[in-house]
Coordinates of C-alpha atoms in Angstrom, one line a residue:
M1 CA 2.5 10.2 -24.2
I2 CA 3.7 6.9 -25.9
N3 CA 6.3 8.4 -28.2
R4 CA 7.7 10.7 -25.8
I5 CA 8.2 7.5 -23.2
A6 CA 9.4 5.4 -26.2
A7 CA 12.1 8.2 -27.1
L8 CA 13.2 8.3 -23.5
L9 CA 13.5 4.7 -23.0
L10 CA 15.3 4.1 -26.4
S11 CA 17.8 6.9 -25.6
A12 CA 18.5 5.5 -22.2
S13 CA 18.8 1.9 -23.6
L14 CA 21.6 3.3 -25.9
L15 CA 23.3 5.0 -23.2
L16 CA 23.2 2.4 -20.8
L17 CA 24.7 -0.1 -23.6
T18 CA 27.5 2.1 -24.4
G19 CA 28.7 1.9 -20.8
C20 CA 28.0 -2.1 -20.6
R21 CA 31.2 -4.3 -20.7
E22 CA 31.2 -7.3 -23.1
S23 CA 28.6 -9.8 -22.0
T24 CA 30.2 -13.2 -21.3
D25 CA 28.4 -16.4 -21.7
S26 CA 26.9 -18.7 -19.0
S27 CA 29.9 -20.7 -18.6
S28 CA 31.8 -17.8 -17.0
D29 CA 29.2 -17.6 -14.0
I30 CA 31.2 -19.5 -12.0
V31 CA 34.9 -18.5 -11.6
T32 CA 37.5 -21.2 -12.0
T33 CA 39.3 -22.6 -8.8
S34 CA 42.5 -20.9 -9.7
Q35 CA 40.8 -17.5 -10.1
A36 CA 38.9 -18.0 -6.6
E37 CA 42.3 -18.7 -5.0
E38 CA 43.6 -15.6 -6.3
I39 CA 41.0 -13.6 -4.6
Q40 CA 40.1 -15.7 -1.7
A41 CA 42.5 -13.6 0.3
K42 CA 40.3 -10.7 0.1
V43 CA 37.1 -12.5 1.9
E44 CA 36.9 -12.4 5.6
Y45 CA 34.8 -15.0 7.2
P46 CA 32.2 -15.0 8.5
L47 CA 31.1 -12.8 5.5
T48 CA 28.1 -10.9 6.2
I49 CA 25.8 -10.4 3.3
R50 CA 23.3 -7.4 3.8
V51 CA 19.9 -8.1 2.3
G52 CA 17.1 -5.6 1.9
Y53 CA 13.5 -5.9 0.3
S54 CA 10.5 -3.7 0.3
T55 CA 7.7 -6.0 1.8
G56 CA 7.0 -7.3 5.3
E57 CA 8.7 -10.7 6.3
D58 CA 5.4 -12.6 5.9
D59 CA 5.3 -11.9 2.0
P60 CA 6.2 -14.8 0.2
R61 CA 9.5 -13.4 -0.8
G62 CA 10.4 -12.7 2.8
V63 CA 9.6 -16.3 3.5
A64 CA 11.6 -17.7 0.9
L65 CA 14.4 -15.3 1.3
K66 CA 14.7 -16.4 5.1
S67 CA 14.8 -20.2 3.9
F68 CA 17.5 -19.2 1.6
C69 CA 19.6 -17.4 4.1
D70 CA 19.1 -20.3 6.6
T71 CA 20.2 -22.8 4.2
V72 CA 23.3 -21.1 3.1
T73 CA 24.6 -20.3 6.4
E74 CA 24.0 -24.0 7.5
K75 CA 25.7 -25.4 4.4
T76 CA 28.7 -23.0 4.8
G77 CA 29.0 -23.8 8.5
G78 CA 28.6 -20.1 9.2
D79 CA 31.0 -18.8 7.0
I80 CA 28.5 -16.8 5.3
V81 CA 25.8 -15.2 7.2
F82 CA 22.9 -12.6 6.3
E83 CA 21.8 -9.3 7.9
V84 CA 18.2 -9.1 6.5
H85 CA 16.2 -6.0 6.1
P86 CA 12.7 -6.1 5.2
S87 CA 9.9 -3.4 4.7
G88 CA 12.1 -1.1 3.0
E89 CA 14.3 -0.3 6.0
L90 CA 17.3 0.0 3.4
G91 CA 15.1 2.2 1.1
S92 CA 12.6 1.9 -1.8
D93 CA 13.1 -0.8 -4.6
S94 CA 14.9 1.5 -6.7
E95 CA 17.2 2.7 -3.9
L96 CA 18.2 -0.9 -2.9
I97 CA 18.9 -1.7 -6.8
N98 CA 20.9 1.3 -6.8
G99 CA 22.5 0.4 -3.4
M100 CA 24.0 -2.9 -5.2
I101 CA 25.5 -0.6 -7.6
E102 CA 27.0 1.6 -5.0
K103 CA 28.0 -1.4 -2.9
T104 CA 25.8 -0.3 0.1
V105 CA 23.4 -3.1 -0.2
D106 CA 24.5 -6.7 -1.0
M107 CA 21.5 -8.7 -2.1
T108 CA 17.8 -7.8 -2.9
V109 CA 14.8 -9.1 -4.9
S110 CA 12.6 -6.7 -6.7
S111 CA 10.2 -6.7 -9.7
A112 CA 11.8 -7.0 -13.0
G113 CA 10.7 -3.9 -14.2
N114 CA 12.6 -2.3 -11.4
Y115 CA 15.8 -3.5 -13.1
A116 CA 15.0 -2.2 -16.4
L117 CA 16.8 0.9 -16.1
Y118 CA 19.9 -1.0 -16.6
A119 CA 18.9 -4.0 -18.4
T120 CA 16.2 -2.9 -20.3
K121 CA 14.8 -6.2 -21.8
I122 CA 14.6 -8.0 -18.2
G123 CA 11.2 -6.1 -17.6
V124 CA 9.5 -7.5 -20.6
S125 CA 7.5 -10.1 -18.8
A126 CA 5.6 -7.1 -17.4
L127 CA 3.9 -6.4 -20.6
P128 CA 0.0 -6.2 -20.2
F129 CA -2.0 -9.4 -20.3
L130 CA 1.0 -11.4 -21.5
F131 CA 0.2 -14.5 -19.7
D132 CA -3.0 -16.3 -18.9
D133 CA -1.6 -18.4 -15.7
F134 CA 1.5 -19.2 -13.7
Q135 CA 2.5 -22.1 -15.8
S136 CA 2.9 -20.0 -18.9
A137 CA 4.7 -17.2 -17.3
W138 CA 7.1 -19.7 -15.4
A139 CA 7.8 -21.3 -18.9
F140 CA 9.1 -18.1 -20.2
I141 CA 10.9 -16.9 -17.2
D142 CA 12.9 -20.2 -17.0
S143 CA 13.7 -20.1 -20.6
D144 CA 17.1 -19.6 -22.1
E145 CA 15.8 -16.5 -23.9
M146 CA 15.0 -14.8 -20.4
H147 CA 18.1 -16.0 -18.8
S148 CA 20.3 -14.8 -21.6
M149 CA 19.3 -11.3 -20.3
N150 CA 21.0 -12.0 -16.9
A151 CA 24.3 -10.9 -18.2
E152 CA 23.2 -7.2 -18.9
L153 CA 22.9 -6.7 -15.2
E154 CA 26.4 -8.0 -14.3
S155 CA 27.7 -4.8 -15.9
Y156 CA 26.0 -3.1 -13.1
N157 CA 27.2 -5.2 -10.2
M158 CA 24.2 -7.7 -10.1
H159 CA 24.1 -11.3 -10.5
V160 CA 20.9 -13.2 -10.9
L161 CA 20.6 -15.9 -8.7
A162 CA 16.8 -16.9 -9.3
Y163 CA 13.5 -15.4 -10.3
F164 CA 11.1 -15.2 -7.5
D165 CA 7.4 -14.6 -8.4
N166 CA 5.1 -11.8 -7.3
G167 CA 2.0 -13.0 -9.1
F168 CA -0.5 -11.1 -11.2
R169 CA -1.0 -7.4 -10.6
C170 CA -4.7 -6.4 -9.6
V171 CA -6.1 -2.9 -8.9
T172 CA -7.8 -2.0 -5.5
T173 CA -9.6 1.3 -5.0
S174 CA -10.9 3.1 -1.7
E175 CA -14.5 3.3 -0.6
N176 CA -15.1 6.6 -1.5
I177 CA -14.1 5.7 -5.2
G178 CA -16.0 2.4 -5.6
A179 CA -14.9 -0.7 -7.6
V180 CA -13.4 -0.9 -11.0
E181 CA -15.9 -3.0 -12.7
K182 CA -15.1 -1.8 -16.3
A183 CA -12.2 -0.5 -18.3
S184 CA -13.9 3.2 -18.2
D185 CA -14.0 3.2 -14.7
M186 CA -10.1 3.7 -14.6
N187 CA -10.4 7.0 -16.0
G188 CA -9.1 9.6 -13.9
L189 CA -8.0 7.2 -11.3
N190 CA -5.2 8.6 -9.0
I191 CA -3.4 5.2 -8.8
R192 CA 0.0 4.4 -7.1
T193 CA 2.3 2.0 -9.3
P194 CA 5.9 0.9 -8.7
E195 CA 8.8 2.7 -10.8
N196 CA 8.1 0.4 -13.6
Q197 CA 7.6 2.0 -16.9
I198 CA 5.5 -0.7 -18.4
V199 CA 2.8 -0.6 -15.5
M200 CA 2.9 3.2 -15.5
E201 CA 2.2 3.3 -19.1
T202 CA -0.5 0.3 -18.8
M203 CA -2.2 2.5 -16.3
S204 CA -2.0 5.5 -18.5
E205 CA -3.5 3.9 -21.4
L206 CA -6.4 2.7 -19.4
G207 CA -7.1 6.6 -18.5
A208 CA -5.7 6.5 -15.0
N209 CA -3.1 8.9 -13.6
P210 CA -0.2 6.9 -12.1
R211 CA 2.4 7.8 -9.9
S212 CA 5.4 5.7 -8.5
Y213 CA 5.7 5.7 -4.6
P214 CA 7.8 3.7 -2.2
F215 CA 6.0 0.8 -1.2
A216 CA 6.9 0.9 2.6
E217 CA 5.2 4.2 2.4
L218 CA 2.1 3.2 0.5
K219 CA -0.4 2.2 3.4
Q220 CA 0.0 5.5 5.1
A221 CA -0.2 7.3 1.8
L222 CA -3.6 5.7 1.1
I223 CA -5.0 6.5 4.5
D224 CA -3.9 10.0 3.9
G225 CA -5.6 10.4 0.5
V226 CA -2.5 10.8 -1.4
F227 CA -3.7 8.0 -3.7
D228 CA -7.1 6.8 -4.6
A229 CA -6.0 3.3 -5.6
Q230 CA -3.0 1.1 -6.0
E231 CA -2.1 -2.0 -7.9
N232 CA -0.4 -5.1 -6.6
P233 CA -0.6 -8.9 -6.6
I234 CA -3.2 -10.7 -4.4
P235 CA -0.6 -12.1 -2.0
V236 CA 0.8 -8.6 -1.5
I237 CA -2.3 -6.8 -0.9
Y238 CA -3.1 -9.7 1.7
N239 CA 0.2 -10.1 3.5
N240 CA 0.9 -6.2 3.8
G241 CA -2.5 -5.4 5.1
L242 CA -3.8 -3.2 2.2
Y243 CA -7.1 -4.5 2.8
E244 CA -7.3 -2.3 5.7
V245 CA -7.2 0.8 3.8
Q246 CA -8.9 -0.1 0.4
K247 CA -12.2 -1.4 0.1
Y248 CA -12.4 -2.7 -3.4
L249 CA -10.3 -5.5 -5.3
S250 CA -10.7 -5.7 -9.0
V251 CA -9.0 -8.9 -10.1
T252 CA -7.7 -7.3 -13.3
N253 CA -4.3 -9.4 -13.7
H254 CA -3.1 -6.9 -16.0
S255 CA 0.6 -7.5 -15.7
Y256 CA 2.8 -10.7 -14.5
D257 CA 5.4 -9.6 -11.8
A258 CA 8.7 -11.7 -12.0
M259 CA 11.4 -10.8 -9.5
P260 CA 15.2 -11.5 -10.0
L261 CA 17.0 -12.4 -6.9
T262 CA 20.4 -10.7 -7.2
I263 CA 23.6 -10.6 -5.4
R264 CA 26.5 -8.1 -5.9
Q265 CA 28.8 -9.4 -9.0
D266 CA 31.9 -8.4 -6.9
I267 CA 30.8 -10.4 -4.0
W268 CA 29.8 -13.6 -6.1
E269 CA 33.3 -13.2 -8.0
Q270 CA 35.0 -13.6 -4.6
L271 CA 33.4 -17.1 -3.7
T272 CA 34.9 -20.3 -4.1
P273 CA 32.9 -22.4 -6.7
E274 CA 31.9 -24.6 -3.6
Y275 CA 30.2 -21.4 -2.0
Q276 CA 28.9 -20.4 -5.2
Q277 CA 27.2 -23.7 -5.8
I278 CA 25.6 -23.8 -2.2
I279 CA 24.2 -20.4 -3.1
A280 CA 23.0 -21.2 -6.5
D281 CA 21.3 -24.5 -4.9
A282 CA 19.7 -22.7 -2.2
A283 CA 18.4 -19.9 -4.6
E284 CA 16.7 -22.7 -6.7
Q285 CA 15.0 -24.0 -3.6
A286 CA 14.0 -20.5 -2.5
Q287 CA 12.6 -19.7 -5.9
E288 CA 10.4 -22.9 -5.8
L289 CA 9.4 -22.1 -2.3
D290 CA 8.4 -18.6 -3.4
R291 CA 6.4 -19.6 -6.5
T292 CA 4.3 -22.4 -4.6
L293 CA 3.5 -19.8 -1.8
V294 CA 2.3 -16.9 -4.4
K295 CA 0.3 -19.4 -6.7
Q296 CA -1.3 -20.7 -3.6
Q297 CA -2.0 -17.6 -1.7
T298 CA -3.3 -16.1 -5.0
E299 CA -5.9 -18.9 -4.9
D300 CA -6.6 -18.7 -1.1
C301 CA -6.3 -15.1 -0.3
V302 CA -9.5 -13.9 -2.1
K303 CA -11.7 -15.6 0.3
E304 CA -9.6 -14.2 3.1
L305 CA -9.9 -10.6 1.7
E306 CA -13.3 -11.1 1.5
A307 CA -13.6 -12.2 5.2
K308 CA -11.7 -9.1 6.1
G309 CA -14.3 -6.9 4.5
M310 CA -13.0 -6.2 0.9
V311 CA -15.4 -6.4 -2.0
V312 CA -14.0 -8.4 -4.8
V313 CA -15.1 -7.9 -8.5
Y314 CA -14.0 -9.8 -11.7
P315 CA -14.3 -7.3 -14.7
D316 CA -14.5 -8.4 -18.1
L317 CA -10.9 -8.0 -19.2
A318 CA -11.4 -7.9 -23.0
P319 CA -11.9 -4.1 -22.9
F320 CA -8.7 -3.8 -20.8
R321 CA -6.7 -5.8 -23.1
S322 CA -8.0 -3.5 -26.3
A323 CA -7.1 -0.6 -24.4
T324 CA -3.6 -1.5 -23.8
T325 CA -2.6 -2.6 -27.2
G326 CA -0.7 0.6 -27.6
V327 CA 1.8 -0.6 -24.8
M328 CA 2.6 -3.5 -26.8
D329 CA 3.3 -1.5 -29.9
M330 CA 5.5 1.0 -28.0
F331 CA 7.6 -1.7 -26.4
R332 CA 7.9 -3.6 -29.6
T333 CA 10.3 -0.7 -30.5
V334 CA 12.0 -0.9 -27.2
Y335 CA 12.5 -4.6 -27.2
G336 CA 12.6 -5.6 -30.8
E337 CA 10.3 -7.6 -32.8
E338 CA 12.2 -11.1 -32.4
L339 CA 11.7 -10.7 -28.6
I340 CA 8.1 -9.7 -28.6
D341 CA 7.1 -12.6 -31.2
Y342 CA 9.1 -15.1 -28.9
V343 CA 7.3 -14.1 -25.8
T344 CA 3.7 -13.8 -27.4
N345 CA 4.1 -17.0 -29.2
N346 CA 5.7 -19.3 -26.6

């Protein structure tokens, strides 16, 4: 399984790289005044930006996005407005990202691993048990090493504005399955995952049977018994009511979920430096809000979930780490020794 997936990823990476335009340094992210003046005639105001994301409005990303949109609209005097579609109204995460390439979606925020088809290295933060806490995760996400990967997405019409936080992913199971209390309890588990190759391979190495499925349809799929289990960060489990259809929460924290907030590159390039700065500043503020909410809810929602009737267990994670070392070895080939050494030693 590992060798087959590694070969596929390497082939995909090489294919994608041959289609990439030459990367530019960070100084080219904001167009010059003369460039903006040349293309400004193409922009009609008010400019409506179509935003889609997969979770509900109460999720931290939804709250932070609303703050971002309100700030930009206010600061631009209504020249830039937003049409926001939560809960997968415009499609699944993969469809939203593809929509930016096809220019049917203007902005989205999604797990870094979902962008990895186009920028392979941007999904590195999802490697199993890479970070022990939010502070160490954010230190890497905010590093120059991580931000240097953003240019890879520009070739696919995506400009990274900020990195939201989705938290640490945990496993939930249905009442008839029982709790995952030890690594061997993952054997044969029919579990839903996102279209994130690292997460899927992590589940496979633990003995589970992962399958990707649109998040907006997940709750009904759990009701219908399509899956026995799913894995998501605690705030997502709480804010999207997954506790209503899952009995057990196992705090595995097996993967950290960074989320690039992206806008179409062609739209970004049409904005004046003034409006680019307004958007960049608002994105930074929204990033801080999102991270604060995710950290707070990760700490607070466990008690809320228990009050809702979930049984929460804390497995010994050492056997989980041991079982997933092969994932790190496989992606060492994909990402390269230098990047893996950097992320594991900083």
